[in-house]
Amino acid sequence: TMTRDSQASVLEAGVGRLRLQDATALLTLSNRLDTPSRDALAALQPGADLRNAYIRFRSGEGVEHAYTANAQFQNLVMRRWKNIPAVSGAGLSGVLRMDDRSGMVALSGTEAGLKPALTIVDFGTLFRSPLSADSPTGHIAWRHQDGVWRVQASELVLRNADVSGRVNGVVDIPENGASPFLNLVANFENGNAERTSRYLPVEIMPVDVVQWLDSAIVSGRVTSGALLLHGRVSDFPYARGTGRFEVRFNVIDGILDYAPGWPRLEEIETEVVFNGPRMEVNAVGGKAFDSAIQKTHVAINDMEAEPTILTILGTAQGPTADALRFVRESPLHESIGKYRDIARADGRSTLDL
C-alpha cells in the first residue's frame, strides 16, 4: 500500500514468502539506502528464505529516506566483507529485524527432534580453515554510526564435535580500513585438545608459537575454559599494554610433547594460560614414563621474542630406572649417555624436569 503523511510518501508491503537476495538486489538499485548501507549490502550479498516479511519505506523531497523490515528466515548465508566473516550452510534460522542504520537477528537453532544443521563460518586467513557450528542460537545486532559498524553478539551459543561455547561481546569495524576493536568474552567446555590447531588465529600469532602449539598439544580433554579479548586486532597480543588477551582452560588426560627429542608428559591434568604475550602450562598431575609428575610449570615468557624461549620446571617421582631412561631418550644422551650406558639403578628417585 502507498500512503502519505504530512511530510513524505510511505510504502508498506507484506509478503508471505520472499528470497532475501531478491529484496537486497532491489534495495541496492534503489535510492532508498545511504551509501554505506548500499555498499555493505552489495558486498555481503546476503541470502535467505524469508517468510511473513514486512517492509516499510518512507521518502520524500527534503526528507531523509528511511526503511524498516522484519521477517522470519531460514538458511541465511552471506559473503565475507571487511572483517565480517562469510556464512554458508543451512544452519542459520530465526527472526530478522532491520532498518537503514541498524539490525538484529535472533538465531533459533533447530527445532526439537530434527537433526542439527551445519553452519560454516569463514574468517578468511585468520584461521587455517573455515569453522563450523551446529545450529547456532543467540542474538547478533549491528549499527552504523559515525563511520563505524558495530556488531554485537549476545548469548551466542556455538557447538560442534570439537567444543561447545558461549560468546558475548562487541566488534567495532571502522569504514576507513583501520583495525577493528574487539571486546569479547567467551566460555567453552567439552573440548578436544587434539583439535586445538584448527582454532588458533594463526594470522595474528607468532609463527614459532603456532608451530610449538601444533606439535606440543597432542591430545586431551578440555573440561572448561574462558577467553577475554579487549583491544585492536593490530595490537595483538598486547605486549605493550594496549589491550588485554587472556585465555585459560583446564585439560585432563592430556599428552604434552613439549620439546623435540625429549620424553613427552602423559596423563596430564593441567591449566593452560595465555596472558598477553605469555603462555604457561601448570600441570598438577601426570606421568613421565612410570614416574608421577608433581607440580610442573612450562612457560614461554614472550611469544613475540626472537628466539622464542621455552622453560620447564618440575619434578617426577618414581623408579630410579626412569631417571636413566630419561637421559637415554633425551638430548642429554649426547653429553652424559656414555656414563648412563654402564650404570644400573634400583629403588625410587626424584627426577627434576
Coordinates of C-alpha atoms in Angstrom, one line a residue, residues 143-343:
R143 CA 24.5 -0.5 13.9
H144 CA 26.2 2.1 11.7
Q145 CA 27.1 5.3 13.3
D146 CA 29.9 7.9 12.9
G147 CA 31.8 5.9 10.3
V148 CA 31.9 2.7 12.3
W149 CA 29.9 -0.6 12.0
R150 CA 29.3 -2.0 15.5
V151 CA 28.5 -5.7 15.6
Q152 CA 27.3 -7.1 19.0
A153 CA 26.8 -10.8 20.0
S154 CA 24.6 -11.7 22.9
E155 CA 24.5 -15.2 24.4
L156 CA 25.7 -16.6 21.1
V157 CA 25.9 -20.4 21.6
L158 CA 28.2 -22.4 19.3
R159 CA 28.9 -26.1 19.4
N160 CA 30.3 -28.8 17.2
A161 CA 32.1 -32.2 17.5
D162 CA 35.2 -30.4 18.9
V163 CA 33.9 -28.0 21.5
S164 CA 30.9 -26.1 22.9
G165 CA 31.0 -22.4 23.7
R166 CA 29.1 -19.2 24.5
V167 CA 30.1 -15.8 23.2
N168 CA 29.2 -12.2 24.3
G169 CA 30.8 -9.0 23.1
V170 CA 31.2 -6.2 20.6
V171 CA 33.3 -5.7 17.4
D172 CA 33.8 -2.1 16.1
I173 CA 34.7 -2.1 12.4
P174 CA 35.8 1.4 11.1
E175 CA 34.8 2.2 7.5
N176 CA 38.2 3.8 6.8
G177 CA 40.0 0.5 7.0
A178 CA 41.5 1.0 10.4
S179 CA 42.0 -2.1 12.6
P180 CA 38.8 -3.4 14.3
F181 CA 38.4 -3.0 18.0
L182 CA 37.4 -6.2 19.9
N183 CA 35.7 -6.5 23.3
L184 CA 34.8 -10.2 23.6
V185 CA 34.2 -12.7 26.3
A186 CA 33.7 -16.5 25.6
N187 CA 33.3 -19.5 27.8
F188 CA 33.8 -23.0 26.4
E189 CA 33.7 -26.7 27.6
N190 CA 33.8 -30.3 26.4
G191 CA 36.7 -29.6 24.1
N192 CA 39.0 -31.9 22.2
A193 CA 42.6 -30.7 22.8
E194 CA 43.8 -32.7 19.8
R195 CA 41.8 -30.2 17.6
T196 CA 43.5 -27.1 19.0
S197 CA 45.4 -26.3 15.8
R198 CA 42.2 -25.6 13.8
Y199 CA 41.1 -22.9 16.3
L200 CA 44.3 -20.9 16.5
P201 CA 44.1 -17.4 15.0
V202 CA 47.3 -18.1 13.0
E203 CA 47.2 -14.8 11.1
I204 CA 47.9 -12.7 14.2
M205 CA 50.0 -15.3 16.2
P206 CA 53.8 -15.6 16.1
V207 CA 54.8 -18.4 13.7
D208 CA 57.1 -20.1 16.3
V209 CA 54.3 -20.2 18.9
V210 CA 51.9 -21.7 16.4
Q211 CA 54.4 -24.4 15.4
W212 CA 55.0 -25.2 19.1
L213 CA 51.3 -25.5 19.9
D214 CA 50.8 -27.6 16.8
S215 CA 53.3 -30.3 18.0
A216 CA 53.1 -29.9 21.8
I217 CA 49.4 -30.4 22.4
V218 CA 49.0 -34.0 21.3
S219 CA 45.7 -34.9 22.9
G220 CA 43.5 -34.4 26.0
R221 CA 40.0 -33.3 27.0
V222 CA 39.2 -29.6 27.8
T223 CA 36.8 -29.6 30.7
S224 CA 36.3 -25.8 30.8
G225 CA 37.8 -22.6 29.8
A226 CA 37.3 -18.9 29.1
L227 CA 38.6 -16.2 26.7
L228 CA 38.9 -12.4 27.2
L229 CA 39.9 -10.2 24.3
H230 CA 39.9 -6.3 24.5
G231 CA 41.8 -4.2 22.1
R232 CA 42.6 -3.5 18.4
V233 CA 43.4 -6.6 16.3
S234 CA 46.6 -4.9 15.0
D235 CA 48.0 -4.6 18.6
F236 CA 47.5 -8.3 19.4
P237 CA 48.8 -9.9 21.7
Y238 CA 49.1 -6.5 23.5
A239 CA 52.6 -6.8 24.9
R240 CA 52.7 -3.0 25.4
G241 CA 49.6 -2.9 27.5
T242 CA 47.4 -1.5 24.7
G243 CA 44.8 -4.2 25.3
R244 CA 44.1 -7.4 27.1
F245 CA 44.3 -11.0 25.8
E246 CA 43.7 -13.9 28.2
V247 CA 42.7 -17.5 27.7
R248 CA 42.5 -20.1 30.5
F249 CA 41.4 -23.7 30.1
N250 CA 41.7 -26.9 32.0
V251 CA 42.9 -30.2 30.4
I252 CA 42.7 -33.8 31.7
D253 CA 44.1 -37.0 30.2
G254 CA 46.5 -34.8 28.2
I255 CA 49.7 -35.6 26.3
L256 CA 52.3 -32.8 26.1
D257 CA 55.2 -33.1 23.7
Y258 CA 56.9 -30.0 24.9
A259 CA 60.3 -30.2 23.0
P260 CA 61.7 -32.3 20.1
G261 CA 63.7 -35.2 21.3
W262 CA 62.6 -35.0 24.9
P263 CA 60.3 -37.6 26.5
R264 CA 56.7 -36.4 26.5
L265 CA 54.5 -36.0 29.5
E266 CA 51.3 -38.1 29.6
E267 CA 48.0 -38.4 31.5
I268 CA 48.4 -34.7 32.3
E269 CA 46.0 -32.7 34.4
T270 CA 46.8 -29.1 33.8
E271 CA 45.7 -25.5 33.4
V272 CA 46.8 -23.7 30.2
V273 CA 47.1 -19.9 30.3
F274 CA 47.7 -17.3 27.6
N275 CA 48.1 -13.9 29.1
G276 CA 49.2 -11.2 26.6
P277 CA 52.5 -12.4 25.1
R278 CA 53.0 -15.0 27.8
M279 CA 52.0 -18.7 27.7
E280 CA 52.2 -21.1 30.5
V281 CA 51.1 -24.7 31.3
N282 CA 50.6 -25.5 35.0
A283 CA 50.4 -29.3 35.4
V284 CA 49.3 -30.7 38.8
G285 CA 49.4 -34.4 37.7
G286 CA 50.6 -36.8 35.0
K287 CA 53.3 -39.2 34.2
A288 CA 56.8 -39.2 32.7
F289 CA 57.3 -42.9 31.9
D290 CA 56.2 -44.7 35.2
S291 CA 57.0 -41.7 37.4
A292 CA 54.3 -39.4 38.8
I293 CA 54.6 -35.8 37.9
Q294 CA 54.4 -33.3 40.7
K295 CA 53.7 -29.7 40.1
T296 CA 55.3 -28.8 36.8
H297 CA 55.4 -25.4 35.0
V298 CA 56.0 -24.9 31.3
A299 CA 56.2 -21.3 30.0
I300 CA 57.0 -19.0 27.1
N301 CA 57.5 -15.6 28.6
D302 CA 57.3 -13.7 25.4
M303 CA 55.7 -15.3 22.3
E304 CA 57.0 -12.5 20.1
A305 CA 60.6 -12.7 21.2
E306 CA 63.3 -13.8 18.8
P307 CA 64.3 -16.5 19.6
T308 CA 61.2 -17.8 21.5
I309 CA 62.4 -19.4 24.7
L310 CA 60.6 -22.3 26.4
T311 CA 61.3 -23.2 30.0
I312 CA 60.1 -26.2 32.0
L313 CA 60.4 -26.6 35.8
G314 CA 59.0 -29.5 37.8
T315 CA 59.7 -32.9 39.3
A316 CA 58.6 -36.5 38.8
Q317 CA 58.8 -39.2 41.5
G318 CA 59.1 -42.9 40.6
P319 CA 61.5 -45.8 39.8
T320 CA 65.1 -44.7 39.6
A321 CA 65.4 -46.5 36.3
D322 CA 63.1 -43.8 34.8
A323 CA 65.8 -41.2 35.5
L324 CA 68.3 -43.2 33.4
R325 CA 65.7 -43.8 30.7
F326 CA 65.1 -40.0 30.7
V327 CA 68.8 -39.5 29.9
R328 CA 68.8 -42.2 27.3
E329 CA 65.7 -40.9 25.4
S330 CA 66.6 -37.2 25.5
P331 CA 69.3 -34.9 24.1
L332 CA 71.2 -35.4 27.4
H333 CA 72.3 -38.8 26.0
E334 CA 74.8 -36.9 23.7
S335 CA 76.7 -35.5 26.6
I336 CA 76.3 -37.9 29.5
G337 CA 75.0 -41.0 27.8
K338 CA 78.3 -42.9 27.9
Y339 CA 78.1 -42.9 31.8
R340 CA 74.5 -44.0 31.7
D341 CA 75.4 -46.9 29.4
I342 CA 77.4 -48.5 32.2
A343 CA 75.0 -47.5 35.0

